[in-house]
Coordinates of C-alpha atoms in Angstrom, one line a residue:
M1 CA 2.1 26.6 -15.0
K2 CA -0.3 27.1 -18.0
G3 CA -3.5 25.3 -18.8
I4 CA -7.1 25.6 -19.5
S5 CA -9.0 28.2 -17.6
V6 CA -11.4 27.2 -14.8
A7 CA -14.4 28.6 -16.8
G8 CA -13.3 26.8 -19.9
A9 CA -12.8 23.5 -18.0
A10 CA -16.3 23.9 -16.5
L11 CA -17.9 24.4 -19.9
L12 CA -16.1 21.3 -21.3
L13 CA -17.0 19.1 -18.4
A14 CA -20.6 20.3 -18.5
G15 CA -20.9 19.5 -22.2
A16 CA -19.2 16.1 -21.7
V17 CA -21.4 15.1 -18.8
M18 CA -24.8 16.4 -19.9
N19 CA -24.3 14.8 -23.4
A20 CA -22.8 11.6 -22.0
R21 CA -22.2 8.9 -24.5
A22 CA -20.1 5.8 -24.7
E23 CA -16.6 6.9 -25.4
T24 CA -12.9 6.2 -24.7
V25 CA -10.8 8.9 -23.3
Q26 CA -7.0 8.8 -23.0
G27 CA -4.8 10.6 -20.5
Q28 CA -2.7 10.4 -17.4
L29 CA -4.0 8.5 -14.4
E30 CA -3.4 10.3 -11.1
L31 CA -4.0 8.6 -7.7
A32 CA -4.0 10.3 -4.3
W33 CA -4.6 8.5 -1.0
G34 CA -5.9 10.3 2.1
D35 CA -4.8 9.1 5.5
P36 CA -6.4 10.4 8.7
L37 CA -4.7 11.1 12.0
P38 CA -5.5 8.2 14.3
V39 CA -7.8 8.8 17.2
P40 CA -7.8 6.3 20.0
G41 CA -10.8 4.0 19.9
A42 CA -12.2 5.5 16.7
P43 CA -12.3 3.7 13.3
R44 CA -10.4 5.3 10.5
S45 CA -11.5 5.6 6.9
A46 CA -9.0 6.0 4.0
Q47 CA -9.8 8.0 1.0
L48 CA -8.7 7.4 -2.6
H49 CA -9.0 10.0 -5.3
A50 CA -8.6 8.7 -8.9
T51 CA -8.4 11.4 -11.6
L52 CA -7.9 11.2 -15.4
L53 CA -5.9 14.2 -16.7
T54 CA -7.1 14.3 -20.3
D55 CA -4.9 15.3 -23.3
N56 CA -6.7 18.7 -23.4
G57 CA -5.9 19.5 -19.8
V58 CA -9.2 18.6 -18.1
R59 CA -9.1 16.6 -14.9
L60 CA -12.0 14.1 -14.8
S61 CA -12.8 12.7 -11.4
L62 CA -13.3 8.9 -11.5
D63 CA -15.3 6.8 -9.1
A64 CA -12.5 5.0 -7.2
A65 CA -14.5 1.8 -6.6
Q66 CA -15.4 1.5 -10.2
A67 CA -11.9 2.4 -11.3
K68 CA -10.4 -0.4 -9.2
A69 CA -12.9 -3.0 -10.7
A70 CA -12.4 -1.7 -14.2
A71 CA -8.6 -1.6 -14.1
G72 CA -7.9 -4.9 -12.4
D73 CA -4.8 -3.6 -10.6
L74 CA -5.4 0.1 -10.6
Y75 CA -2.4 0.7 -8.4
A76 CA 0.0 -0.6 -11.1
L77 CA -1.4 2.1 -13.4
S78 CA -0.6 5.0 -11.1
G79 CA 1.0 7.8 -13.1
R80 CA 0.8 6.0 -16.4
R81 CA -0.9 6.8 -19.6
V82 CA -4.2 5.0 -19.8
A83 CA -7.4 4.7 -21.8
V84 CA -10.7 4.9 -19.9
S85 CA -13.8 3.5 -21.5
F86 CA -17.0 5.3 -20.2
A87 CA -20.5 3.9 -20.5
G88 CA -23.1 5.9 -22.3
T89 CA -25.4 6.4 -19.3
Q90 CA -26.9 9.8 -18.9
R91 CA -25.5 11.6 -15.9
T92 CA -26.2 14.8 -14.0
M93 CA -23.5 17.4 -13.3
S94 CA -22.9 16.0 -9.8
Q95 CA -22.4 12.4 -10.8
Q96 CA -19.3 10.6 -12.1
R97 CA -19.6 8.7 -15.4
P98 CA -19.8 4.9 -15.1
I99 CA -16.5 3.2 -16.1
Q100 CA -16.4 0.1 -18.2
A101 CA -12.6 -0.5 -18.5
I102 CA -9.2 1.1 -17.8
V103 CA -6.2 -0.2 -19.7
A104 CA -2.6 1.1 -20.0
T105 CA -1.5 2.4 -23.3
D106 CA 2.2 2.9 -22.5
R107 CA 5.2 0.6 -23.1
L108 CA 4.8 -1.1 -19.7
W109 CA 1.7 -2.9 -20.8
Q110 CA 1.8 -6.7 -20.7
A111 CA -0.7 -9.0 -22.4
A112 CA -2.5 -11.6 -20.3
P113 CA -1.8 -14.2 -19.2
E114 CA 1.8 -13.2 -18.6
R115 CA 2.1 -12.5 -14.8
D116 CA 4.8 -11.8 -12.4
A117 CA 5.2 -13.6 -9.0
S118 CA 2.4 -11.7 -7.3
G119 CA -0.1 -12.7 -10.1
K120 CA -0.4 -9.2 -11.5
V121 CA -1.0 -8.8 -15.2
M122 CA 0.1 -5.2 -15.4
A123 CA 3.7 -4.4 -14.7
Q124 CA 4.2 -1.6 -12.2
A125 CA 6.9 0.9 -13.2
P126 CA 10.1 -0.1 -11.2
V127 CA 11.5 2.5 -8.7
L128 CA 15.3 2.3 -8.9
G129 CA 18.3 4.4 -8.5
N130 CA 18.2 8.0 -7.4
T131 CA 14.8 9.2 -6.2
R132 CA 15.4 12.8 -5.3
W133 CA 12.7 14.6 -3.3
I134 CA 12.1 18.3 -2.8
T135 CA 10.5 19.5 0.4
L136 CA 8.4 22.8 0.0
M137 CA 7.3 24.4 3.3
C138 CA 4.3 26.6 2.6
R139 CA 2.3 28.5 5.2
F140 CA -1.3 29.7 5.0
S141 CA -1.6 33.5 4.8
D142 CA -3.5 33.6 8.1
I143 CA -1.3 31.2 10.1
A144 CA 2.1 32.5 11.1
T145 CA 3.5 29.4 13.0
E146 CA 6.5 27.7 11.4
Q147 CA 6.7 24.4 13.3
K148 CA 10.1 23.3 11.9
D149 CA 13.0 25.0 10.2
K150 CA 14.8 24.2 7.0
A151 CA 17.6 22.4 8.9
F152 CA 15.1 20.0 10.3
F153 CA 13.5 19.2 6.9
D154 CA 16.9 18.9 5.3
S155 CA 18.0 16.4 8.0
Q156 CA 14.9 14.2 7.4
Y157 CA 16.5 13.2 4.1
G158 CA 19.8 12.2 5.7
N159 CA 21.6 8.9 5.5
A160 CA 22.0 8.4 9.3
V161 CA 20.0 5.8 11.2
G162 CA 16.5 7.0 11.6
Q163 CA 16.5 9.4 8.6
L164 CA 14.6 8.9 5.4
G165 CA 17.7 8.3 3.2
H166 CA 18.8 5.5 5.4
Y167 CA 15.3 4.1 5.7
W168 CA 14.5 3.9 2.0
A169 CA 17.9 2.5 1.2
E170 CA 17.4 -0.3 3.8
V171 CA 13.8 -1.1 2.7
S172 CA 14.8 -1.3 -1.0
Y173 CA 17.9 -3.4 -0.4
G174 CA 20.0 -0.5 -1.6
K175 CA 18.1 -0.2 -4.9
I176 CA 17.1 3.5 -4.3
N177 CA 18.6 6.5 -2.7
L178 CA 17.5 10.0 -1.8
A179 CA 20.8 11.8 -2.7
G180 CA 20.4 15.5 -3.5
S181 CA 17.0 15.8 -1.7
L182 CA 16.6 19.3 -0.2
S183 CA 14.0 21.6 1.4
Y184 CA 12.9 25.1 0.6
G185 CA 10.8 27.7 2.4
W186 CA 8.8 28.7 4.3
Y187 CA 6.8 30.3 1.5
A188 CA 3.6 32.4 2.1
L189 CA 0.6 31.1 0.3
P190 CA -1.6 33.8 -1.3
Q191 CA -4.8 32.7 0.5
P192 CA -5.9 31.8 4.1
R193 CA -6.5 28.2 5.1
S194 CA -10.3 28.6 4.6
F195 CA -9.7 29.2 0.9
Y196 CA -8.0 25.9 0.5
V197 CA -10.0 23.8 2.9
T198 CA -13.8 24.2 2.5
K199 CA -16.8 22.4 3.7
E200 CA -18.5 19.6 1.8
G201 CA -21.6 18.9 3.9
D202 CA -20.3 18.7 7.5
K203 CA -16.8 17.6 6.5
D204 CA -13.6 19.5 5.5
K205 CA -12.4 19.1 2.0
A206 CA -8.9 20.1 1.0
N207 CA -8.4 21.4 -2.6
L208 CA -5.3 19.4 -3.4
S209 CA -5.0 20.9 -6.8
Q210 CA -5.0 24.5 -5.6
L211 CA -2.6 23.7 -2.8
F212 CA -0.2 22.1 -5.3
Q213 CA -0.5 25.0 -7.7
D214 CA 0.0 27.8 -5.2
C215 CA 2.8 26.1 -3.2
I216 CA 4.7 25.3 -6.4
A217 CA 4.2 28.8 -7.7
A218 CA 5.5 30.4 -4.4
A219 CA 8.6 28.2 -4.5
D220 CA 9.3 28.2 -8.2
P221 CA 11.7 31.2 -8.3
D222 CA 14.1 29.4 -5.9
V223 CA 13.7 25.7 -6.9
D224 CA 14.9 23.8 -10.0
F225 CA 12.6 20.8 -10.2
R226 CA 14.3 19.2 -13.1
G227 CA 15.3 15.6 -12.4
A228 CA 13.5 15.3 -9.1
T229 CA 11.2 12.3 -8.4
G230 CA 8.9 13.7 -5.8
I231 CA 7.6 16.8 -4.0
N232 CA 6.8 16.7 -0.3
M233 CA 4.7 19.7 0.6
M234 CA 4.6 20.7 4.3
F235 CA 1.8 23.0 5.4
N236 CA 1.7 24.8 8.7
G237 CA -1.9 24.0 9.5
D238 CA -4.3 21.1 9.4
L239 CA -5.7 20.2 6.0
D240 CA -8.9 18.2 6.1
G241 CA -7.9 15.8 8.9
Y242 CA -5.8 13.8 6.4
A243 CA -2.3 13.6 5.1
W244 CA -2.2 12.9 1.3
G245 CA 0.1 11.0 -0.9
G246 CA 0.1 10.0 -4.6
G247 CA 1.1 12.0 -7.6
R248 CA 0.4 15.0 -9.9
T249 CA 1.1 15.5 -13.6
A250 CA 2.5 18.9 -14.3
T251 CA 5.1 20.8 -16.3
L252 CA 7.8 22.2 -13.9
D253 CA 10.9 24.0 -15.3
G254 CA 10.1 22.6 -18.7
E255 CA 9.8 19.0 -17.6
R256 CA 6.4 17.5 -17.9
K257 CA 5.8 14.2 -16.0
Y258 CA 4.0 12.6 -13.1
W259 CA 5.6 13.9 -9.9
S260 CA 5.4 11.8 -6.8
T261 CA 3.6 14.2 -4.4
T262 CA 2.6 14.4 -0.8
W263 CA 0.5 17.0 1.1
N264 CA 1.4 17.0 4.9
P265 CA 0.0 18.8 7.9
P266 CA 2.2 19.2 11.0
W267 CA 1.2 15.9 12.6
S268 CA 2.5 14.1 9.5
F269 CA 5.8 15.8 9.0
N270 CA 6.6 15.7 12.7
N271 CA 6.7 11.9 12.5
L272 CA 8.7 10.0 9.9
A273 CA 6.2 7.0 10.0
P274 CA 3.3 8.9 8.4
L275 CA 5.6 10.8 6.1
A276 CA 7.2 7.6 4.8
H277 CA 3.7 6.2 4.4
E278 CA 2.8 9.2 2.1
M279 CA 6.0 8.9 0.2
G280 CA 5.2 5.2 -0.3
H281 CA 2.0 6.3 -2.0
G282 CA 4.1 8.7 -4.0
Y283 CA 6.1 5.7 -5.2
G284 CA 2.8 4.0 -6.1
L285 CA 2.3 1.7 -3.2
P286 CA -1.3 1.1 -2.0
H287 CA -2.6 0.3 1.4
S288 CA -2.5 -3.2 2.8
D289 CA -4.9 -4.6 5.4
N290 CA -5.6 -7.3 7.9
S291 CA -8.3 -10.0 7.7
D292 CA -10.9 -8.8 10.2
G293 CA -13.2 -7.7 7.4
D294 CA -13.9 -4.2 8.6
S295 CA -13.5 -1.0 6.6
D296 CA -10.4 0.1 8.6
T297 CA -7.3 -0.5 6.4
Y298 CA -4.9 0.7 9.1
D299 CA -4.7 -2.4 11.2
N300 CA -1.8 -4.4 9.8
P301 CA 1.4 -3.4 11.7
W302 CA 3.6 -5.6 9.4
D303 CA 3.5 -2.9 6.7
V304 CA 4.0 0.9 7.1
M305 CA 1.5 1.2 4.2
S306 CA -1.2 0.0 6.6
D307 CA -0.6 0.6 10.3
A308 CA 2.3 3.2 10.5
W309 CA 1.8 4.0 14.2
N310 CA 1.5 0.8 16.2
N311 CA 4.6 -1.3 16.9
A312 CA 6.7 1.6 15.8
V313 CA 10.2 2.6 17.1
S314 CA 10.3 6.0 18.7
D315 CA 12.9 8.6 17.7
P316 CA 13.7 11.6 19.9
T317 CA 14.1 13.9 16.8
Y318 CA 11.8 12.4 14.2
G319 CA 8.9 11.0 16.2
S320 CA 7.6 7.6 15.2
R321 CA 10.0 5.8 12.8
P322 CA 8.5 3.9 9.9
K323 CA 8.5 0.1 9.8
H324 CA 9.4 -1.7 6.6
V325 CA 6.8 -2.5 3.9
N326 CA 5.6 -6.1 3.4
I327 CA 7.3 -8.3 0.7
L328 CA 4.6 -7.7 -1.9
Q329 CA 5.1 -4.0 -1.6
R330 CA 8.8 -4.5 -2.1
H331 CA 8.0 -6.7 -5.1
R332 CA 5.7 -4.1 -6.7
L333 CA 8.6 -1.7 -7.0
N334 CA 11.0 -4.3 -8.3
W335 CA 13.2 -4.5 -5.2
V336 CA 13.0 -8.3 -4.7
D337 CA 15.5 -10.0 -7.0
S338 CA 14.1 -12.9 -9.0
A339 CA 16.5 -15.3 -7.3
R340 CA 14.9 -14.4 -3.9
Q341 CA 11.4 -15.4 -5.1
L342 CA 9.9 -18.8 -5.2
V343 CA 6.5 -19.4 -6.8
I344 CA 4.6 -22.7 -6.0
P345 CA 2.1 -23.3 -8.8
F346 CA -1.5 -24.4 -8.4
A347 CA -2.0 -28.1 -8.2
N348 CA 1.6 -28.6 -7.0
T349 CA 2.4 -32.2 -6.1
T350 CA 5.9 -31.7 -4.8
T351 CA 6.9 -31.4 -1.2
R352 CA 10.0 -29.4 -0.7
T353 CA 12.1 -27.8 2.0
V354 CA 12.4 -24.0 1.8
N355 CA 14.8 -21.8 3.7
L356 CA 13.0 -18.6 4.1
D357 CA 15.2 -15.7 5.1
F358 CA 14.0 -12.6 7.0
A359 CA 12.6 -10.0 4.6
S360 CA 14.7 -7.3 6.2
L361 CA 18.0 -9.2 5.5
P362 CA 20.1 -7.5 2.8
G363 CA 22.2 -9.7 0.6
S364 CA 20.2 -12.8 1.3
T365 CA 21.1 -16.0 -0.5
N366 CA 17.8 -17.8 0.2
V367 CA 14.2 -17.2 -0.6
Q368 CA 12.6 -14.1 0.9
M369 CA 9.3 -14.1 -1.0
L370 CA 7.4 -17.3 -1.2
V371 CA 4.2 -17.2 -3.4
L372 CA 1.5 -19.8 -3.3
S373 CA -0.7 -19.7 -6.4
L374 CA -4.4 -20.7 -6.3
S375 CA -6.6 -21.9 -9.1
P376 CA -6.5 -19.4 -11.9
Q377 CA -9.8 -17.6 -12.7
A378 CA -11.2 -16.4 -16.0
D379 CA -10.5 -12.9 -14.8
P380 CA -6.8 -12.9 -14.0
Y381 CA -7.2 -10.2 -11.5
A382 CA -9.6 -12.4 -9.5
T383 CA -6.9 -15.0 -9.1
V384 CA -5.8 -15.2 -5.5
V385 CA -2.2 -15.7 -4.4
Y386 CA -0.6 -15.9 -1.0
T387 CA 2.7 -14.3 -0.1
V388 CA 4.9 -15.7 2.7
E389 CA 7.7 -13.9 4.4
A390 CA 9.7 -14.0 7.6
R391 CA 9.9 -11.0 10.0
R392 CA 11.6 -10.3 13.3
P393 CA 11.7 -7.4 15.8
E394 CA 15.2 -6.2 15.2
G395 CA 16.9 -3.0 13.9
A396 CA 16.3 0.7 13.8
Y397 CA 12.8 0.4 12.2
E398 CA 11.5 -3.1 12.9
G399 CA 12.7 -3.3 16.5
R400 CA 9.1 -3.2 18.0
L401 CA 7.4 -5.7 15.8
A402 CA 5.2 -8.1 17.7
G403 CA 7.4 -11.2 17.3
T404 CA 9.7 -13.4 15.2
A405 CA 7.5 -15.3 12.9
V406 CA 6.3 -16.3 9.4
I407 CA 3.8 -13.7 8.1
I408 CA 1.3 -14.6 5.4
H409 CA -0.7 -12.3 3.2
K410 CA -3.6 -13.0 0.9
V411 CA -3.5 -10.9 -2.3
E412 CA -6.9 -10.1 -3.8
K413 CA -9.3 -7.2 -4.1
Y414 CA -7.5 -5.8 -7.1
G415 CA -4.0 -6.0 -5.6
T416 CA -4.6 -5.5 -1.8
A417 CA -2.6 -7.7 0.5
Y418 CA -4.5 -8.9 3.7
S419 CA -2.5 -10.5 6.5
I420 CA -3.8 -13.9 7.5
D421 CA -5.0 -14.5 11.0
A422 CA -5.6 -18.0 12.4
D423 CA -7.6 -16.7 15.4
V424 CA -11.4 -17.0 15.2
P425 CA -12.7 -14.4 15.0
P426 CA -9.6 -12.6 13.6
A427 CA -8.1 -9.9 15.8
N428 CA -8.8 -6.2 15.1
R429 CA -5.1 -5.6 14.7
S430 CA -2.7 -8.2 13.3
N431 CA 0.0 -8.0 15.9
N432 CA -1.6 -11.0 17.7
E433 CA -0.4 -14.6 17.9
G434 CA -2.9 -15.7 15.3
S435 CA -1.1 -13.6 12.7
M436 CA 2.4 -15.0 13.6
F437 CA 3.2 -18.5 12.4
K438 CA 6.0 -19.9 14.5
V439 CA 8.1 -23.1 14.8
G440 CA 5.9 -26.1 15.3
E441 CA 2.9 -24.8 13.5
R442 CA 1.2 -25.7 10.2
W443 CA -1.1 -23.7 7.9
G444 CA -3.0 -24.6 4.8
T445 CA -4.8 -22.6 2.1
P446 CA -8.6 -22.8 2.2
D447 CA -8.7 -25.1 -0.8
D448 CA -6.1 -27.4 0.7
S449 CA -3.9 -27.0 -2.3
H450 CA -0.9 -25.8 -0.3
W451 CA 0.3 -26.5 3.2
I452 CA 3.2 -24.9 5.1
S453 CA 5.0 -26.3 8.1
V454 CA 7.3 -24.1 10.1
D455 CA 9.9 -26.7 11.0
A456 CA 12.8 -24.8 12.6
A457 CA 14.4 -21.5 13.1
T458 CA 17.6 -20.8 11.3
A459 CA 20.3 -18.1 11.8
T460 CA 18.7 -16.0 9.0
G461 CA 15.0 -17.0 9.2
F462 CA 13.0 -20.2 9.1
R463 CA 13.1 -23.7 7.5
L464 CA 9.7 -24.6 6.0
T465 CA 8.2 -27.6 4.5
V466 CA 5.9 -26.6 1.6
G467 CA 3.7 -29.1 -0.3
P468 CA 0.3 -30.4 -1.0
K469 CA -2.2 -31.4 1.8
P470 CA -0.5 -33.9 4.2
R471 CA -2.0 -37.3 4.5
V472 CA -3.1 -38.6 7.9
M473 CA -2.8 -42.3 8.5
S474 CA -4.7 -42.5 11.8
T475 CA -8.3 -43.6 11.3
P476 CA -11.2 -43.1 11.9
L477 CA -10.1 -39.6 12.9
P478 CA -10.6 -36.9 10.3
A479 CA -7.8 -35.7 8.1
L480 CA -6.0 -32.5 9.1
R481 CA -7.7 -29.3 7.7
G482 CA -6.1 -26.0 6.9
N483 CA -6.9 -23.1 9.0
G484 CA -8.8 -21.5 6.1
A485 CA -8.3 -18.1 7.5
G486 CA -8.5 -15.4 4.8
V487 CA -10.6 -12.7 3.3
S488 CA -13.4 -13.5 1.0
A489 CA -14.3 -11.5 -2.1
A490 CA -17.0 -9.8 0.1
G491 CA -14.4 -8.9 2.7
G492 CA -15.4 -11.4 5.3
V493 CA -13.4 -14.3 6.8
Q494 CA -13.5 -17.7 5.1
R495 CA -13.9 -20.6 7.6
L496 CA -14.3 -24.3 7.3
P497 CA -17.9 -25.3 6.5
A498 CA -19.9 -25.9 9.7
E499 CA -21.0 -29.5 9.9
A500 CA -22.5 -29.3 13.3
A501 CA -22.8 -27.1 16.3
A502 CA -20.9 -29.6 18.5
P503 CA -17.1 -29.5 18.6
V504 CA -15.4 -31.1 15.6
E505 CA -13.2 -34.1 16.4
R506 CA -9.6 -33.6 15.5
P507 CA -6.3 -35.5 15.7
D508 CA -4.6 -35.1 19.0
D509 CA -1.8 -33.0 17.4
C510 CA -4.1 -30.4 16.0
Q511 CA -5.5 -27.8 18.4
P512 CA -8.0 -25.1 17.5
R513 CA -7.1 -21.6 18.4
R514 CA -10.5 -20.9 19.7
T515 CA -13.6 -23.0 20.5
H516 CA -16.0 -22.4 17.7
A517 CA -18.4 -24.5 15.5
Q518 CA -16.5 -23.2 12.5
A519 CA -13.1 -23.0 14.2
T520 CA -10.1 -22.6 12.1
V521 CA -7.3 -25.0 12.9
R522 CA -3.7 -24.2 13.6
C523 CA -1.8 -27.5 13.8
Q524 CA 1.2 -28.4 15.9
V525 CA 3.9 -30.2 13.9
R526 CA 5.5 -33.1 15.6

C-alpha cells in the first residue's frame, strides 16, 4: 500500500489549515460509525467519523454534524466521489474547517426535485448480487489469546439458519448473497495494543487507519482481495470500547475502490447481532432511532441498525442473532421492489384500502412499504416523510419482537428514521405498546394530512384504511385529532397544542394513552 508519507501529509495539512481560504476539494467520502458495548443502565453514545480522502492522498477529517447538514443525506454519499466546499474561516491546527456544502460528483447524482419513495434527493448506490466478505483475524503483539478459530469465522458466513449468508439473503429478499466469503488468520500485528489504542484526554481512541493498514499488510501474502465487497477485521483485544463499521478507500491487489470495512473486538464477533450491525454500516446503512428525544440512538428494537441487543433471538453458537432492518433501510439499498411501495402524496384527498404485508415476507404481492408525504420544504432534505410497515415476532431472526403490529417511522434529520410512539411521554425503548399500532387503532400525522386506521389482520399482514383526516359528525364534541407523536427538528416530541391544563374533551371512541394536558390521542376504530 503506497501513499504520501506521514511527514508529508502533516506538512500539507498544516499549510492548508493555517492558510485556510474558501475552496472546493474533491475526493472520496469515507464514513465510519462507532458502536459501544451496551452497559446495563448506562446511556450509549454513537460516534460518526467523516473523512475526505483527497485526490493527492490526504485524509481530511470532517466535522460530522456539519457534514450531515451540508450534504442533506450524507449517508447516501458514503463511499462516493464528492466535492466539499469549505468556508474561508481562519482555523487553528486542532480545528476542522467549516463546511458549506457537500455534493456528489459521480454518475449516481440526481438533480432535485427528483426523489425516490423515501424523499431522498441523492440516490444511494444499490447493493445487489454477490457481496463477498473477507474476514481477517489479527492479534496484537502483546495479546496471545485467539478467541475463535478459522472454522468458526468461516461458518459465520454460512447459509444455514442463524448464519450470516442466510440472514442477509433473507433480509434482502434474496437480492444479495455472501457466496465465496472466507476467513484468514490469525495474523500477528507488528505492534502492541497500546500502539493502536491511545488516550485522547481520559478516553481511549483507536487508530482505525493504522489498524486497517497493518492488518491488511499482515494478511496480504495469503489473501486475494480482488472482487471482494467487504473486509471484516477481528481483533483479539478491546479497541476503544467500540466496534466500528463503514468503509475505507484503498488499493488492494491492484484494485482501488471503497471497501466495506468493519473493526471488531471480541464482544462484537462473538455475537452475530453486533457484527451484522457493523456490516450494515459497511453496506452504507446509518443508525435509526426512537422518538424519546435523547441522544441514545440504540433504543429502537425494530431495526438491527439501532438496538441490536434487545428483543434478539439467542443462538447457542453465534450468540445474539440479528433482527431485520426497517423498511427504509431495505429501501436504501434497493431491496424493496417498486411494486411493493405505495407513496401517498401530500394534500391527498382519496381514502383507500391498503393491504400491508409483513416486511419479512418474501415474494409478497401486496404493499410492504407505505410512504406518507408531508408538505414539501424549500430544502428538499427538510421534507418529512413517514414510512409504514408491518412486523411480527416470527422466524429465526424476528422471533422475539415485541408484538405483531404496524410500525411507523418518521424520516428526518438528514435521513434518520425515528419510530413513532403514541405514549406520552414516549418510552425510552420502542418495544412498548405505544410503538405498536394494532387492529382497532387509528393514527394521524401531526398536520392532519394523513390518517391510518388498522382495520383488520390478514393472513399476510394488515388491512389499513389510509386517507385524509376523518370527519366527525357528532357535535358539539371536538373532531378527532391525530396522535401527533413524532420527533421535531430539535429532537423533541411534537404534541397537540395545550389549550388548557384541564383534561381535553374527546369523543367517546377516542381514548388518550396517558392523562396529560398535551396528551396525544390513539383512537379506537369502531
